[in-house]
PDB file of C-alpha atoms in Angstrom:
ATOM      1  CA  UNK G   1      12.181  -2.892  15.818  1.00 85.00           C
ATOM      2  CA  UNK G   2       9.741  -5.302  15.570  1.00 96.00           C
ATOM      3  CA  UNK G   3       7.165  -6.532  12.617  1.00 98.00           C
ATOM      4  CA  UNK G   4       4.018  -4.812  12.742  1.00 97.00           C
ATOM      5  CA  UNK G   5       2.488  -6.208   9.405  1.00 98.00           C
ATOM      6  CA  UNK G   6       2.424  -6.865   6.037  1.00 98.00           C
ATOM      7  CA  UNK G   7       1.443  -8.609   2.734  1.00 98.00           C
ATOM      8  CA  UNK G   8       2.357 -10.720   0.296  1.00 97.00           C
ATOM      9  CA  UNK G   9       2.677 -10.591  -3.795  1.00 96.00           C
ATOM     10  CA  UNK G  10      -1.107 -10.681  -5.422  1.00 96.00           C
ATOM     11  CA  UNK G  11      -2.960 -10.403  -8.694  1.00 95.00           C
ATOM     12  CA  UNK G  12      -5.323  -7.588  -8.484  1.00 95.00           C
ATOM     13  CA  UNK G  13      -8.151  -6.534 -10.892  1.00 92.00           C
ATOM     14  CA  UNK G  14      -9.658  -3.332 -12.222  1.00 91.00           C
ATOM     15  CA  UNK G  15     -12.996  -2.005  -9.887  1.00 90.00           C
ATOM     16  CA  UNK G  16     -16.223  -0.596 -11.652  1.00 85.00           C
ATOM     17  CA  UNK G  17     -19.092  -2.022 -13.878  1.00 85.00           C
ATOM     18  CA  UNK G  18     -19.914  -1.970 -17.700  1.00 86.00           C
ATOM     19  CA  UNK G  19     -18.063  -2.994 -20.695  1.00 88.00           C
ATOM     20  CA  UNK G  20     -14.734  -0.848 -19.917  1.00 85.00           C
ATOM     21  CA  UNK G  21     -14.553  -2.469 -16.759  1.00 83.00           C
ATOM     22  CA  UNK G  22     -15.032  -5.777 -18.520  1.00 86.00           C
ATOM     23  CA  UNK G  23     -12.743  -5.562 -20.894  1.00 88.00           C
ATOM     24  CA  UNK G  24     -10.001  -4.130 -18.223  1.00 84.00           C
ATOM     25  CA  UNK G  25     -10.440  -7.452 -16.934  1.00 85.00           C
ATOM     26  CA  UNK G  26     -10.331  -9.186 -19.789  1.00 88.00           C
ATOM     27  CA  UNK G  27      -6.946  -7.516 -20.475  1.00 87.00           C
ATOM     28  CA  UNK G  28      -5.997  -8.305 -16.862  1.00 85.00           C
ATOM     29  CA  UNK G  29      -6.540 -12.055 -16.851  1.00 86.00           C
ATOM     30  CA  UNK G  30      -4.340 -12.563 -20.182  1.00 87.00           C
ATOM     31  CA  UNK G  31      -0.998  -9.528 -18.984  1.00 90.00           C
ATOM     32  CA  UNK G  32      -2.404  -9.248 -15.036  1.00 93.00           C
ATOM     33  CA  UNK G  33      -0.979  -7.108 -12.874  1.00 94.00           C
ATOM     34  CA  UNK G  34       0.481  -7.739  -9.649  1.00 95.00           C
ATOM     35  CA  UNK G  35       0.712  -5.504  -5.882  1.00 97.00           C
ATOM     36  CA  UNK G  36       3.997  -6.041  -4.815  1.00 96.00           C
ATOM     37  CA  UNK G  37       4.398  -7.628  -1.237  1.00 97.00           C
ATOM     38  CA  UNK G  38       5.136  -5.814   1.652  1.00 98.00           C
ATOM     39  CA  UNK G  39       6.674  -5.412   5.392  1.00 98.00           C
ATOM     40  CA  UNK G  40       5.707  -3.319   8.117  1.00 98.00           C
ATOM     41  CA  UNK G  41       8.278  -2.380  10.878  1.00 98.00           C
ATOM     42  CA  UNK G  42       8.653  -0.259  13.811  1.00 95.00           C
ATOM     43  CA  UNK G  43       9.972   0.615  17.068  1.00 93.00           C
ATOM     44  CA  UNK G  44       7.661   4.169  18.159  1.00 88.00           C
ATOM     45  CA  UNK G  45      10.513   6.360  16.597  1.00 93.00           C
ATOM     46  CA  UNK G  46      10.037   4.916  13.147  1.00 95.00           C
ATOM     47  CA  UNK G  47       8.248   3.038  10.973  1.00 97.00           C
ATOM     48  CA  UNK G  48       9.870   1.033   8.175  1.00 98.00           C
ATOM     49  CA  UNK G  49       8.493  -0.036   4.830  1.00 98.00           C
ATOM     50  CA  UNK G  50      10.321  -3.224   3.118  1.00 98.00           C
ATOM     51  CA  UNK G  51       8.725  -3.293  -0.438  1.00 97.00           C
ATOM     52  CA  UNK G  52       9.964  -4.062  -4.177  1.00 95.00           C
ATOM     53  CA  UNK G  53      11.243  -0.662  -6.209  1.00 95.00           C
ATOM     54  CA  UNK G  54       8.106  -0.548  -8.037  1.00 94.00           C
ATOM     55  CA  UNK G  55       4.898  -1.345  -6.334  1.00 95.00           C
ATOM     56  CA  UNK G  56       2.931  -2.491  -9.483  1.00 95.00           C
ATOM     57  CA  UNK G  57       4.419  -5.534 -11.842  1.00 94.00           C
ATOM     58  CA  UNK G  58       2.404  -5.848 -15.297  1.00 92.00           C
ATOM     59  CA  UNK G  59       3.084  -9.845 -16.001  1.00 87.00           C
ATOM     60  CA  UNK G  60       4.626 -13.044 -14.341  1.00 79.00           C
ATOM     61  CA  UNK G  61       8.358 -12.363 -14.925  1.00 80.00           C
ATOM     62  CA  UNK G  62      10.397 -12.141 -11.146  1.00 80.00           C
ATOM     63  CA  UNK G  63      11.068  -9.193  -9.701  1.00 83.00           C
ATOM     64  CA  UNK G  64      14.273  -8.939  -7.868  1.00 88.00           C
ATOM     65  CA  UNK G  65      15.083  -5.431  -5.856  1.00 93.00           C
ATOM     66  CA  UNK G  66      13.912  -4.383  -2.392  1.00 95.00           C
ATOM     67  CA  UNK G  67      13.528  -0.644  -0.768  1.00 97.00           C
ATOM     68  CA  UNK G  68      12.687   0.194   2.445  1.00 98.00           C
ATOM     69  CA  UNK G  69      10.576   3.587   2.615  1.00 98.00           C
ATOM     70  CA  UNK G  70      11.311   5.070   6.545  1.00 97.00           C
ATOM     71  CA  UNK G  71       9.138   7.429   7.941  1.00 96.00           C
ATOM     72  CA  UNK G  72      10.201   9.322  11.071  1.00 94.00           C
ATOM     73  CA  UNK G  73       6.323   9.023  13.489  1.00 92.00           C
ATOM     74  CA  UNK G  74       7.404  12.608  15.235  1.00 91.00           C
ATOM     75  CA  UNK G  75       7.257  14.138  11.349  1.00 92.00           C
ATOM     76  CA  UNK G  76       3.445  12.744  10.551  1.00 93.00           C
ATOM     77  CA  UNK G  77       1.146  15.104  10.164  1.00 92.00           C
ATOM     78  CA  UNK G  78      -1.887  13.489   9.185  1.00 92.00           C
ATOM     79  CA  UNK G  79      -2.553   9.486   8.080  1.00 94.00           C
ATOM     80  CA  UNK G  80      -5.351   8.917   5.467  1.00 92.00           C
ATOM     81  CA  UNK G  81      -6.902   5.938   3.936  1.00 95.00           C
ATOM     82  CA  UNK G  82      -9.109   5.279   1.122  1.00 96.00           C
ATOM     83  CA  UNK G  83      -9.747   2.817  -1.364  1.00 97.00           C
ATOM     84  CA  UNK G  84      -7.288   2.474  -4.581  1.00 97.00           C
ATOM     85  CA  UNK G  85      -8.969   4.306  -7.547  1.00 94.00           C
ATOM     86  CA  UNK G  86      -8.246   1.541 -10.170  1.00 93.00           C
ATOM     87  CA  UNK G  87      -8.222  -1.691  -8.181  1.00 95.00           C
ATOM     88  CA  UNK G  88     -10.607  -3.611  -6.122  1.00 94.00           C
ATOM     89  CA  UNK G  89      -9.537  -4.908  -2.838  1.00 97.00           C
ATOM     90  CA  UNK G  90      -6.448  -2.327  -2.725  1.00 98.00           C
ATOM     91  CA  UNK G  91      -6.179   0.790  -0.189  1.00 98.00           C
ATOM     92  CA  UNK G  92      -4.059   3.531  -0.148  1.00 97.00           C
ATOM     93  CA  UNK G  93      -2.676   4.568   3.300  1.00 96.00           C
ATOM     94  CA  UNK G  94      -1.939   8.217   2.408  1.00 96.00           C
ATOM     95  CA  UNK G  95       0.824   9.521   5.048  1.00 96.00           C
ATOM     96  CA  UNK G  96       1.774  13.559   5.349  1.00 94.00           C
ATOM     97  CA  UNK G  97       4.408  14.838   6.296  1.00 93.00           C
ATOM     98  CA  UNK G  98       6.474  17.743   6.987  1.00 88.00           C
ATOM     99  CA  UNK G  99       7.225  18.549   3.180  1.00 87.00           C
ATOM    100  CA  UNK G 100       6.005  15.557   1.373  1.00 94.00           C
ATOM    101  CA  UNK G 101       2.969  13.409   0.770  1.00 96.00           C
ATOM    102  CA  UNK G 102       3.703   9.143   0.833  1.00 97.00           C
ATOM    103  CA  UNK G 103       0.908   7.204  -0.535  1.00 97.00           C
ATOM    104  CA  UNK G 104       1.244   3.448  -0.127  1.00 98.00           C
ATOM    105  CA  UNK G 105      -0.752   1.204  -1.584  1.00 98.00           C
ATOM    106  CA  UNK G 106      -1.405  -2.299   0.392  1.00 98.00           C
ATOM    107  CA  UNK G 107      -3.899  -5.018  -0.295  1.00 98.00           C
ATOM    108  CA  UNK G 108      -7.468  -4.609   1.678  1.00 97.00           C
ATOM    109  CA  UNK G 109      -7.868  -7.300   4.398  1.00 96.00           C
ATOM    110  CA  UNK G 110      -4.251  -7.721   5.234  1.00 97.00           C
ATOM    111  CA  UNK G 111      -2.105  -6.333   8.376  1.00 98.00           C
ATOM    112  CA  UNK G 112      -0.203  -3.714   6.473  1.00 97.00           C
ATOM    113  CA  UNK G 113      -3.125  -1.181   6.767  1.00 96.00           C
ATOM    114  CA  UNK G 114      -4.241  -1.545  10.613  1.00 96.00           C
ATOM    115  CA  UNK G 115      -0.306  -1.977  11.511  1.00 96.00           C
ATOM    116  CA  UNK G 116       0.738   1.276   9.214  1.00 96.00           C
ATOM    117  CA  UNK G 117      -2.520   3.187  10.596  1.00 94.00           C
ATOM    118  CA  UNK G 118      -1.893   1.854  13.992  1.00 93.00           C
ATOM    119  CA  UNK G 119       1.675   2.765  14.211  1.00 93.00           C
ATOM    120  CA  UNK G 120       1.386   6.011  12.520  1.00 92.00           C
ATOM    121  CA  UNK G 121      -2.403   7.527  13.014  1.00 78.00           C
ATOM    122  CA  UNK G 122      -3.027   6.565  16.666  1.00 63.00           C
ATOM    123  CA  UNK G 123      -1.199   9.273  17.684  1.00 55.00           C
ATOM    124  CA  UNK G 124      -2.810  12.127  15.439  1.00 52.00           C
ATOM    125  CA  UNK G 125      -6.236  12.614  15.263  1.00 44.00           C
ATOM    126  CA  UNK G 126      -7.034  13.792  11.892  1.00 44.00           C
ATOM    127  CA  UNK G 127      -7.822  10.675   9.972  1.00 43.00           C
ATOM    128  CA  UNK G 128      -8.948  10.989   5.733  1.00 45.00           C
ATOM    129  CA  UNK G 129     -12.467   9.076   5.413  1.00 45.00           C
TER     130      UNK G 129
END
């Protein structure tokens, strides 16, 4: 296997205009929330996820735990991306699969969504706008 991509820890904030949005970001900048850091690996058979238990962290306290999410490429069905409904600069790689639905959420700009895509999608051609 070898690294494909990934992300680290960040403080993300909540998308959209007009005084809700401003006062979710109000909110955000005193208790902000943070998008766990990721890793992407692979070797063609599978692709491996390295990611904290939870994805989202409300505060600065450390998190300590670590899953790994594995998803067999010859059981994809379909790989989908589109952008996070609550947070700016975060995509969702949606993956399907025979019997369940993984979405993963990684921060725009970074590796983890061309290497996931890459890795996964290339090979199927149906791909979510």
């Amino acid at each position: 296997a070898r690294v494909l991509g990934g992300h680290a820890r960040s403080v993300v904030v909540p998308r959209g205009t007009g005084p809700r949005a401003v006062l979710g970001r109000v909110l955000h900048t005193a208790w902000p929330m943070h998008l766990q850091g990721a890793v992407v690996v692979g070797d063609g058979r599978e692709v491996q996820v390295l990611h904290r238990r939870t994805w989202w962290v409300r505060g600065g306290r450390p998190v300590h735990s670590l899953a790994r999410t594995i998803v067999p490429c010859a059981g994809v069905r379909a790989v989908g991306v589109h952008d996070h409904p609550v947070y700016a600069d975060v995509r969702v790689v949606r993956i399907e699969l025979d019997g369940t639905v993984l979405e993963l959420p990684v921060r725009a700009g970074t590796s983890t969504e061309p290497a996931l895509v890459g890795a996964l999608g290339a090979r199927w051609a149906r791909l979510s706008p």
